[in-house]
Amino acid sequence: MKKAIISAFLASSLVACTSVETAVVSGNEVASAVGEPIAVVQGTALGFTAIFHVIDLVQSDLDTVVNKLLVAEAKAMGGNRVQLLTANTTPRHGIFALPGLILGFPMSQATGVAVK
């Protein structure tokens, strides 16, 4: 029974944890410099790394959050592009590698406005 619980825990920890939140907005209420805004989109990804963030077991970086979450969701909502407002990720080098000594959970997040 213990082996089954441990293997279930390990298998579930290797599954990517992503979240996309959206809010439909009106062009009258939200301004955008590049087109007519249709929605605000926020994407978050939680990764899983090992040994000072060297081995990515579950990827979480800005490329994943911006391209696979934000842009994909904006296009699914009928937008042509995304005006990126904020983007951040957990640093993985220098002193920031210490929290990932054995296992680490880096997080990446980006917010943008989907525009036509």
Short mmCIF file of N, CA, C and O in Angstrom, two decimals:
data_model
loop_
_atom_site.label_atom_id
_atom_site.label_comp_id
_atom_site.label_asym_id
_atom_site.label_seq_id
_atom_site.Cartn_x
_atom_site.Cartn_y
_atom_site.Cartn_z
N MET A 1 0.82 -1.19 0.00
CA MET A 1 0.00 0.00 0.00
C MET A 1 0.87 1.26 0.00
O MET A 1 0.53 2.22 -0.67
N LYS A 2 1.96 1.23 0.76
CA LYS A 2 2.84 2.39 0.81
C LYS A 2 3.45 2.67 -0.56
O LYS A 2 3.59 3.81 -0.96
N LYS A 3 3.82 1.60 -1.27
CA LYS A 3 4.41 1.78 -2.60
C LYS A 3 3.42 2.41 -3.56
O LYS A 3 3.78 3.24 -4.39
N ALA A 4 2.16 2.04 -3.46
CA ALA A 4 1.14 2.60 -4.34
C ALA A 4 0.93 4.09 -4.06
O ALA A 4 0.79 4.89 -4.99
N ILE A 5 0.93 4.46 -2.80
CA ILE A 5 0.76 5.87 -2.44
C ILE A 5 1.96 6.69 -2.90
O ILE A 5 1.80 7.77 -3.47
N ILE A 6 3.15 6.17 -2.69
CA ILE A 6 4.36 6.88 -3.11
C ILE A 6 4.41 7.01 -4.62
O ILE A 6 4.72 8.08 -5.15
N SER A 7 4.09 5.96 -5.35
CA SER A 7 4.12 6.03 -6.81
C SER A 7 3.04 6.97 -7.34
O SER A 7 3.25 7.68 -8.32
N ALA A 8 1.88 7.00 -6.72
CA ALA A 8 0.83 7.95 -7.13
C ALA A 8 1.27 9.39 -6.88
O ALA A 8 1.02 10.27 -7.70
N PHE A 9 1.93 9.63 -5.74
CA PHE A 9 2.43 10.96 -5.44
C PHE A 9 3.49 11.39 -6.45
O PHE A 9 3.46 12.51 -6.95
N LEU A 10 4.42 10.50 -6.76
CA LEU A 10 5.48 10.83 -7.72
C LEU A 10 4.91 11.06 -9.11
O LEU A 10 5.34 11.98 -9.82
N ALA A 11 3.96 10.27 -9.54
CA ALA A 11 3.36 10.45 -10.86
C ALA A 11 2.60 11.77 -10.94
O ALA A 11 2.67 12.48 -11.94
N SER A 12 1.88 12.12 -9.88
CA SER A 12 1.12 13.37 -9.91
C SER A 12 2.03 14.59 -9.83
O SER A 12 1.68 15.67 -10.31
N SER A 13 3.20 14.44 -9.24
CA SER A 13 4.11 15.58 -9.15
C SER A 13 4.78 15.89 -10.49
O SER A 13 5.32 16.97 -10.68
N LEU A 14 4.75 14.96 -11.41
CA LEU A 14 5.37 15.18 -12.72
C LEU A 14 4.38 15.74 -13.74
O LEU A 14 4.72 15.94 -14.89
N VAL A 15 3.15 15.99 -13.35
CA VAL A 15 2.16 16.56 -14.23
C VAL A 15 2.28 18.07 -14.18
O VAL A 15 2.40 18.67 -13.11
N ALA A 16 2.26 18.70 -15.34
CA ALA A 16 2.39 20.15 -15.40
C ALA A 16 1.20 20.82 -14.72
O ALA A 16 0.06 20.40 -14.89
N CYS A 17 1.48 21.87 -13.99
CA CYS A 17 0.44 22.62 -13.30
C CYS A 17 0.38 24.00 -13.93
O CYS A 17 1.25 24.84 -13.68
N THR A 18 -0.62 24.23 -14.78
CA THR A 18 -0.79 25.51 -15.43
C THR A 18 -2.20 26.02 -15.18
O THR A 18 -3.13 25.24 -14.96
N SER A 19 -2.34 27.33 -15.23
CA SER A 19 -3.63 27.97 -15.02
C SER A 19 -3.73 29.18 -15.93
O SER A 19 -2.78 29.96 -16.03
N VAL A 20 -4.86 29.31 -16.60
CA VAL A 20 -5.13 30.48 -17.44
C VAL A 20 -6.42 31.11 -16.95
O VAL A 20 -7.45 30.45 -16.89
N GLU A 21 -6.34 32.37 -16.61
CA GLU A 21 -7.51 33.12 -16.15
C GLU A 21 -7.80 34.21 -17.17
O GLU A 21 -6.88 34.86 -17.68
N THR A 22 -9.08 34.42 -17.48
CA THR A 22 -9.45 35.45 -18.46
C THR A 22 -10.61 36.29 -17.92
O THR A 22 -11.39 35.83 -17.08
N ALA A 23 -10.68 37.50 -18.42
CA ALA A 23 -11.81 38.39 -18.14
C ALA A 23 -12.12 39.15 -19.41
O ALA A 23 -11.24 39.85 -19.96
N VAL A 24 -13.32 39.01 -19.92
CA VAL A 24 -13.73 39.72 -21.12
C VAL A 24 -13.94 41.19 -20.76
O VAL A 24 -14.56 41.50 -19.75
N VAL A 25 -13.40 42.08 -21.60
CA VAL A 25 -13.50 43.52 -21.34
C VAL A 25 -14.07 44.24 -22.55
O VAL A 25 -14.05 43.72 -23.66
N SER A 26 -14.56 45.42 -22.32
CA SER A 26 -15.10 46.26 -23.37
C SER A 26 -14.04 47.25 -23.84
O SER A 26 -13.26 47.76 -23.04
N GLY A 27 -14.01 47.52 -25.14
CA GLY A 27 -13.07 48.49 -25.69
C GLY A 27 -13.31 49.89 -25.17
O GLY A 27 -12.43 50.74 -25.21
N ASN A 28 -14.51 50.17 -24.65
CA ASN A 28 -14.83 51.48 -24.10
C ASN A 28 -14.21 51.68 -22.72
O ASN A 28 -13.97 52.81 -22.30
N GLU A 29 -13.99 50.59 -22.01
CA GLU A 29 -13.54 50.69 -20.63
C GLU A 29 -12.06 50.42 -20.44
O GLU A 29 -11.47 50.83 -19.45
N VAL A 30 -11.44 49.70 -21.36
CA VAL A 30 -10.02 49.37 -21.25
C VAL A 30 -9.32 49.90 -22.50
O VAL A 30 -9.76 49.66 -23.61
N ALA A 31 -8.22 50.62 -22.29
CA ALA A 31 -7.48 51.19 -23.41
C ALA A 31 -6.32 50.30 -23.79
O ALA A 31 -5.69 49.67 -22.94
N SER A 32 -6.03 50.25 -25.08
CA SER A 32 -4.90 49.49 -25.59
C SER A 32 -4.27 50.28 -26.71
O SER A 32 -4.97 50.85 -27.54
N ALA A 33 -2.94 50.30 -26.74
CA ALA A 33 -2.22 51.08 -27.75
C ALA A 33 -2.13 50.35 -29.08
O ALA A 33 -1.81 50.97 -30.09
N VAL A 34 -2.38 49.06 -29.12
CA VAL A 34 -2.14 48.29 -30.35
C VAL A 34 -3.40 47.77 -31.03
O VAL A 34 -3.31 47.13 -32.05
N GLY A 35 -4.56 48.02 -30.50
CA GLY A 35 -5.79 47.55 -31.13
C GLY A 35 -6.96 47.60 -30.16
O GLY A 35 -6.88 48.18 -29.10
N GLU A 36 -8.07 46.95 -30.57
CA GLU A 36 -9.26 46.92 -29.74
C GLU A 36 -9.17 45.78 -28.73
O GLU A 36 -9.09 44.61 -29.11
N PRO A 37 -9.16 46.09 -27.43
CA PRO A 37 -9.04 45.03 -26.42
C PRO A 37 -10.32 44.20 -26.34
O PRO A 37 -11.42 44.74 -26.42
N ILE A 38 -10.14 42.88 -26.19
CA ILE A 38 -11.29 42.00 -26.04
C ILE A 38 -11.27 41.25 -24.71
O ILE A 38 -12.31 40.85 -24.21
N ALA A 39 -10.07 41.05 -24.13
CA ALA A 39 -9.98 40.31 -22.87
C ALA A 39 -8.64 40.56 -22.19
O ALA A 39 -7.66 40.89 -22.84
N VAL A 40 -8.63 40.38 -20.88
CA VAL A 40 -7.40 40.37 -20.11
C VAL A 40 -7.10 38.91 -19.81
O VAL A 40 -7.99 38.16 -19.38
N VAL A 41 -5.86 38.50 -20.08
CA VAL A 41 -5.48 37.09 -19.94
C VAL A 41 -4.29 37.00 -18.99
O VAL A 41 -3.33 37.76 -19.11
N GLN A 42 -4.37 36.07 -18.03
CA GLN A 42 -3.25 35.83 -17.10
C GLN A 42 -2.95 34.35 -17.13
O GLN A 42 -3.84 33.51 -17.00
N GLY A 43 -1.67 34.01 -17.31
CA GLY A 43 -1.25 32.62 -17.31
C GLY A 43 -0.20 32.38 -16.23
O GLY A 43 0.68 33.20 -16.02
N THR A 44 -0.31 31.24 -15.56
CA THR A 44 0.63 30.87 -14.51
C THR A 44 1.03 29.41 -14.71
O THR A 44 0.17 28.58 -15.01
N ALA A 45 2.31 29.13 -14.55
CA ALA A 45 2.80 27.76 -14.66
C ALA A 45 3.72 27.47 -13.48
O ALA A 45 4.59 28.28 -13.15
N LEU A 46 3.52 26.33 -12.86
CA LEU A 46 4.36 25.88 -11.76
C LEU A 46 5.17 24.69 -12.24
O LEU A 46 4.62 23.72 -12.73
N GLY A 47 6.49 24.79 -12.12
CA GLY A 47 7.37 23.74 -12.60
C GLY A 47 7.88 22.85 -11.47
O GLY A 47 7.54 23.05 -10.30
N PHE A 48 8.70 21.89 -11.86
CA PHE A 48 9.29 20.96 -10.90
C PHE A 48 10.70 20.66 -11.39
O PHE A 48 10.87 20.17 -12.50
N THR A 49 11.71 21.02 -10.59
CA THR A 49 13.10 20.85 -10.99
C THR A 49 13.86 20.07 -9.93
O THR A 49 13.41 19.93 -8.80
N ALA A 50 15.05 19.62 -10.31
CA ALA A 50 15.89 18.87 -9.38
C ALA A 50 17.33 19.36 -9.49
O ALA A 50 17.74 19.88 -10.53
N ILE A 51 18.06 19.21 -8.42
CA ILE A 51 19.49 19.48 -8.32
C ILE A 51 19.83 20.90 -8.82
O ILE A 51 20.32 21.09 -9.93
N PHE A 52 19.57 21.87 -7.98
CA PHE A 52 19.86 23.29 -8.26
C PHE A 52 19.19 23.78 -9.54
O PHE A 52 19.76 24.55 -10.30
N HIS A 53 17.97 23.34 -9.83
CA HIS A 53 17.21 23.74 -11.02
C HIS A 53 17.88 23.34 -12.33
O HIS A 53 17.60 23.92 -13.37
N VAL A 54 18.79 22.36 -12.30
CA VAL A 54 19.48 21.94 -13.52
C VAL A 54 18.61 21.01 -14.35
O VAL A 54 18.56 21.11 -15.57
N ILE A 55 17.89 20.11 -13.69
CA ILE A 55 17.07 19.13 -14.39
C ILE A 55 15.60 19.58 -14.32
O ILE A 55 15.03 19.67 -13.23
N ASP A 56 15.02 19.85 -15.48
CA ASP A 56 13.60 20.22 -15.55
C ASP A 56 12.76 18.96 -15.66
O ASP A 56 12.76 18.29 -16.70
N LEU A 57 12.03 18.64 -14.61
CA LEU A 57 11.10 17.51 -14.66
C LEU A 57 9.77 17.96 -15.25
O LEU A 57 9.15 17.25 -16.02
N VAL A 58 9.32 19.16 -14.85
CA VAL A 58 8.15 19.82 -15.42
C VAL A 58 8.58 21.24 -15.74
O VAL A 58 9.01 21.97 -14.86
N GLN A 59 8.48 21.62 -17.00
CA GLN A 59 9.00 22.91 -17.44
C GLN A 59 8.08 24.07 -17.03
O GLN A 59 6.87 23.98 -17.14
N SER A 60 8.70 25.14 -16.57
CA SER A 60 8.01 26.37 -16.25
C SER A 60 8.95 27.52 -16.54
O SER A 60 9.89 27.77 -15.79
N ASP A 61 8.73 28.20 -17.65
CA ASP A 61 9.56 29.36 -18.00
C ASP A 61 8.69 30.37 -18.75
O ASP A 61 7.51 30.14 -18.98
N LEU A 62 9.29 31.50 -19.10
CA LEU A 62 8.53 32.55 -19.77
C LEU A 62 8.03 32.12 -21.14
O LEU A 62 6.95 32.52 -21.57
N ASP A 63 8.81 31.31 -21.85
CA ASP A 63 8.38 30.82 -23.16
C ASP A 63 7.08 30.02 -23.04
O ASP A 63 6.15 30.21 -23.83
N THR A 64 7.01 29.17 -22.07
CA THR A 64 5.81 28.36 -21.86
C THR A 64 4.61 29.24 -21.52
O THR A 64 3.53 29.09 -22.09
N VAL A 65 4.80 30.17 -20.61
CA VAL A 65 3.69 31.00 -20.15
C VAL A 65 3.20 31.95 -21.23
O VAL A 65 2.00 32.06 -21.47
N VAL A 66 4.12 32.61 -21.89
CA VAL A 66 3.71 33.61 -22.89
C VAL A 66 3.17 32.94 -24.15
O VAL A 66 2.07 33.23 -24.60
N ASN A 67 3.94 32.03 -24.74
CA ASN A 67 3.55 31.46 -26.02
C ASN A 67 2.48 30.38 -25.93
O ASN A 67 1.54 30.36 -26.71
N LYS A 68 2.61 29.49 -24.97
CA LYS A 68 1.67 28.37 -24.90
C LYS A 68 0.41 28.69 -24.12
O LYS A 68 -0.62 28.05 -24.35
N LEU A 69 0.46 29.63 -23.21
CA LEU A 69 -0.73 29.95 -22.43
C LEU A 69 -1.39 31.25 -22.90
O LEU A 69 -2.55 31.25 -23.32
N LEU A 70 -0.66 32.37 -22.84
CA LEU A 70 -1.25 33.67 -23.16
C LEU A 70 -1.67 33.79 -24.62
O LEU A 70 -2.82 34.10 -24.92
N VAL A 71 -0.75 33.54 -25.53
CA VAL A 71 -1.04 33.71 -26.95
C VAL A 71 -2.09 32.70 -27.41
O VAL A 71 -3.02 33.05 -28.15
N ALA A 72 -1.98 31.47 -26.97
CA ALA A 72 -2.96 30.45 -27.36
C ALA A 72 -4.36 30.80 -26.87
O ALA A 72 -5.34 30.66 -27.60
N GLU A 73 -4.48 31.27 -25.64
CA GLU A 73 -5.79 31.64 -25.10
C GLU A 73 -6.35 32.88 -25.81
O GLU A 73 -7.55 32.95 -26.08
N ALA A 74 -5.49 33.85 -26.10
CA ALA A 74 -5.95 35.06 -26.80
C ALA A 74 -6.47 34.71 -28.19
O ALA A 74 -7.51 35.22 -28.62
N LYS A 75 -5.79 33.82 -28.89
CA LYS A 75 -6.25 33.41 -30.23
C LYS A 75 -7.54 32.60 -30.13
O LYS A 75 -8.41 32.72 -30.99
N ALA A 76 -7.68 31.79 -29.09
CA ALA A 76 -8.92 31.03 -28.90
C ALA A 76 -10.10 31.94 -28.62
O ALA A 76 -11.24 31.60 -28.94
N MET A 77 -9.84 33.11 -28.04
CA MET A 77 -10.91 34.06 -27.75
C MET A 77 -11.19 35.00 -28.92
O MET A 77 -12.03 35.88 -28.81
N GLY A 78 -10.48 34.84 -30.02
CA GLY A 78 -10.71 35.67 -31.20
C GLY A 78 -9.75 36.84 -31.35
O GLY A 78 -9.95 37.68 -32.22
N GLY A 79 -8.72 36.90 -30.56
CA GLY A 79 -7.74 37.98 -30.66
C GLY A 79 -6.67 37.67 -31.70
O GLY A 79 -6.44 36.51 -32.05
N ASN A 80 -6.03 38.71 -32.18
CA ASN A 80 -4.96 38.56 -33.16
C ASN A 80 -3.58 38.57 -32.51
O ASN A 80 -2.64 37.99 -33.03
N ARG A 81 -3.48 39.27 -31.40
CA ARG A 81 -2.19 39.41 -30.71
C ARG A 81 -2.42 39.72 -29.24
O ARG A 81 -3.55 39.94 -28.82
N VAL A 82 -1.32 39.74 -28.50
CA VAL A 82 -1.38 40.03 -27.06
C VAL A 82 -0.48 41.22 -26.76
O VAL A 82 0.68 41.25 -27.18
N GLN A 83 -1.02 42.21 -26.07
CA GLN A 83 -0.20 43.30 -25.55
C GLN A 83 0.26 42.86 -24.17
O GLN A 83 -0.53 42.80 -23.23
N LEU A 84 1.54 42.51 -24.05
CA LEU A 84 2.09 41.98 -22.81
C LEU A 84 2.21 43.09 -21.77
O LEU A 84 2.80 44.13 -22.03
N LEU A 85 1.63 42.87 -20.60
CA LEU A 85 1.67 43.86 -19.52
C LEU A 85 2.75 43.52 -18.51
O LEU A 85 3.54 44.39 -18.14
N THR A 86 2.76 42.29 -18.01
CA THR A 86 3.79 41.87 -17.06
C THR A 86 4.20 40.43 -17.34
O THR A 86 3.40 39.65 -17.85
N ALA A 87 5.42 40.12 -16.99
CA ALA A 87 5.91 38.74 -17.09
C ALA A 87 7.02 38.57 -16.06
O ALA A 87 7.89 39.44 -15.93
N ASN A 88 6.96 37.48 -15.32
CA ASN A 88 8.04 37.21 -14.36
C ASN A 88 8.19 35.72 -14.16
O ASN A 88 7.27 34.94 -14.41
N THR A 89 9.36 35.34 -13.71
CA THR A 89 9.66 33.94 -13.46
C THR A 89 10.63 33.85 -12.29
O THR A 89 11.29 34.83 -11.95
N THR A 90 10.71 32.68 -11.70
CA THR A 90 11.64 32.45 -10.60
C THR A 90 13.06 32.38 -11.15
O THR A 90 13.32 31.59 -12.06
N PRO A 91 13.98 33.20 -10.65
CA PRO A 91 15.37 33.09 -11.11
C PRO A 91 15.95 31.72 -10.72
O PRO A 91 15.60 31.16 -9.69
N ARG A 92 16.84 31.21 -11.57
CA ARG A 92 17.38 29.88 -11.33
C ARG A 92 18.90 29.86 -11.17
O ARG A 92 19.48 28.80 -11.01
N HIS A 93 19.55 30.99 -11.25
CA HIS A 93 21.01 31.02 -11.21
C HIS A 93 21.50 31.80 -9.99
O HIS A 93 20.75 32.54 -9.37
N GLY A 94 22.76 31.64 -9.67
CA GLY A 94 23.35 32.34 -8.55
C GLY A 94 22.76 31.88 -7.24
O GLY A 94 22.51 30.70 -7.03
N ILE A 95 22.54 32.81 -6.34
CA ILE A 95 22.01 32.48 -5.02
C ILE A 95 20.58 31.95 -5.09
O ILE A 95 20.12 31.26 -4.21
N PHE A 96 19.88 32.26 -6.19
CA PHE A 96 18.50 31.80 -6.34
C PHE A 96 18.42 30.30 -6.60
O PHE A 96 17.35 29.72 -6.53
N ALA A 97 19.55 29.64 -6.89
CA ALA A 97 19.56 28.19 -7.10
C ALA A 97 19.50 27.43 -5.78
O ALA A 97 19.16 26.25 -5.77
N LEU A 98 19.82 28.07 -4.67
CA LEU A 98 19.84 27.38 -3.38
C LEU A 98 18.50 26.78 -2.96
O LEU A 98 18.48 25.67 -2.43
N PRO A 99 17.36 27.46 -3.16
CA PRO A 99 16.10 26.81 -2.77
C PRO A 99 15.81 25.54 -3.57
O PRO A 99 15.05 24.70 -3.13
N GLY A 100 16.42 25.38 -4.73
CA GLY A 100 16.24 24.18 -5.53
C GLY A 100 17.36 23.18 -5.33
O GLY A 100 17.69 22.43 -6.24
N LEU A 101 17.94 23.16 -4.14
CA LEU A 101 19.07 22.28 -3.84
C LEU A 101 18.80 20.85 -4.28
O LEU A 101 19.56 20.28 -5.05
N ILE A 102 17.73 20.25 -3.82
CA ILE A 102 17.38 18.90 -4.24
C ILE A 102 16.17 18.96 -5.18
O ILE A 102 16.23 18.50 -6.29
N LEU A 103 15.09 19.55 -4.71
CA LEU A 103 13.88 19.73 -5.53
C LEU A 103 13.46 21.19 -5.47
O LEU A 103 13.55 21.83 -4.44
N GLY A 104 12.99 21.70 -6.60
CA GLY A 104 12.55 23.09 -6.65
C GLY A 104 11.23 23.20 -7.39
O GLY A 104 10.88 22.34 -8.21
N PHE A 105 10.51 24.26 -7.10
CA PHE A 105 9.23 24.52 -7.74
C PHE A 105 9.23 25.94 -8.31
O PHE A 105 8.65 26.84 -7.71
N PRO A 106 9.87 26.15 -9.46
CA PRO A 106 9.88 27.49 -10.05
C PRO A 106 8.49 27.85 -10.60
O PRO A 106 7.75 26.99 -11.07
N MET A 107 8.18 29.13 -10.53
CA MET A 107 6.88 29.59 -11.00
C MET A 107 7.08 30.71 -12.01
O MET A 107 7.94 31.58 -11.83
N SER A 108 6.29 30.69 -13.08
CA SER A 108 6.32 31.74 -14.10
C SER A 108 4.91 32.28 -14.25
O SER A 108 3.93 31.53 -14.19
N GLN A 109 4.80 33.59 -14.49
CA GLN A 109 3.50 34.23 -14.59
C GLN A 109 3.57 35.36 -15.62
O GLN A 109 4.58 36.06 -15.69
N ALA A 110 2.53 35.52 -16.41
CA ALA A 110 2.47 36.62 -17.38
C ALA A 110 1.03 37.09 -17.50
O ALA A 110 0.09 36.30 -17.38
N THR A 111 0.86 38.39 -17.75
CA THR A 111 -0.44 39.00 -17.91
C THR A 111 -0.43 39.85 -19.16
O THR A 111 0.56 40.56 -19.43
N GLY A 112 -1.49 39.82 -19.92
CA GLY A 112 -1.58 40.61 -21.13
C GLY A 112 -3.01 40.91 -21.51
O GLY A 112 -3.96 40.38 -20.93
N VAL A 113 -3.16 41.77 -22.51
CA VAL A 113 -4.46 42.13 -23.04
C VAL A 113 -4.58 41.54 -24.44
O VAL A 113 -3.74 41.83 -25.30
N ALA A 114 -5.60 40.73 -24.67
CA ALA A 114 -5.85 40.18 -25.99
C ALA A 114 -6.52 41.26 -26.83
O ALA A 114 -7.52 41.85 -26.40
N VAL A 115 -5.98 41.54 -28.01
CA VAL A 115 -6.51 42.60 -28.87
C VAL A 115 -6.79 42.07 -30.26
O VAL A 115 -6.22 41.10 -30.72
N LYS A 116 -7.73 42.76 -30.93
CA LYS A 116 -8.04 42.43 -32.34
C LYS A 116 -7.25 43.35 -33.24
O LYS A 116 -6.96 44.45 -32.95
#
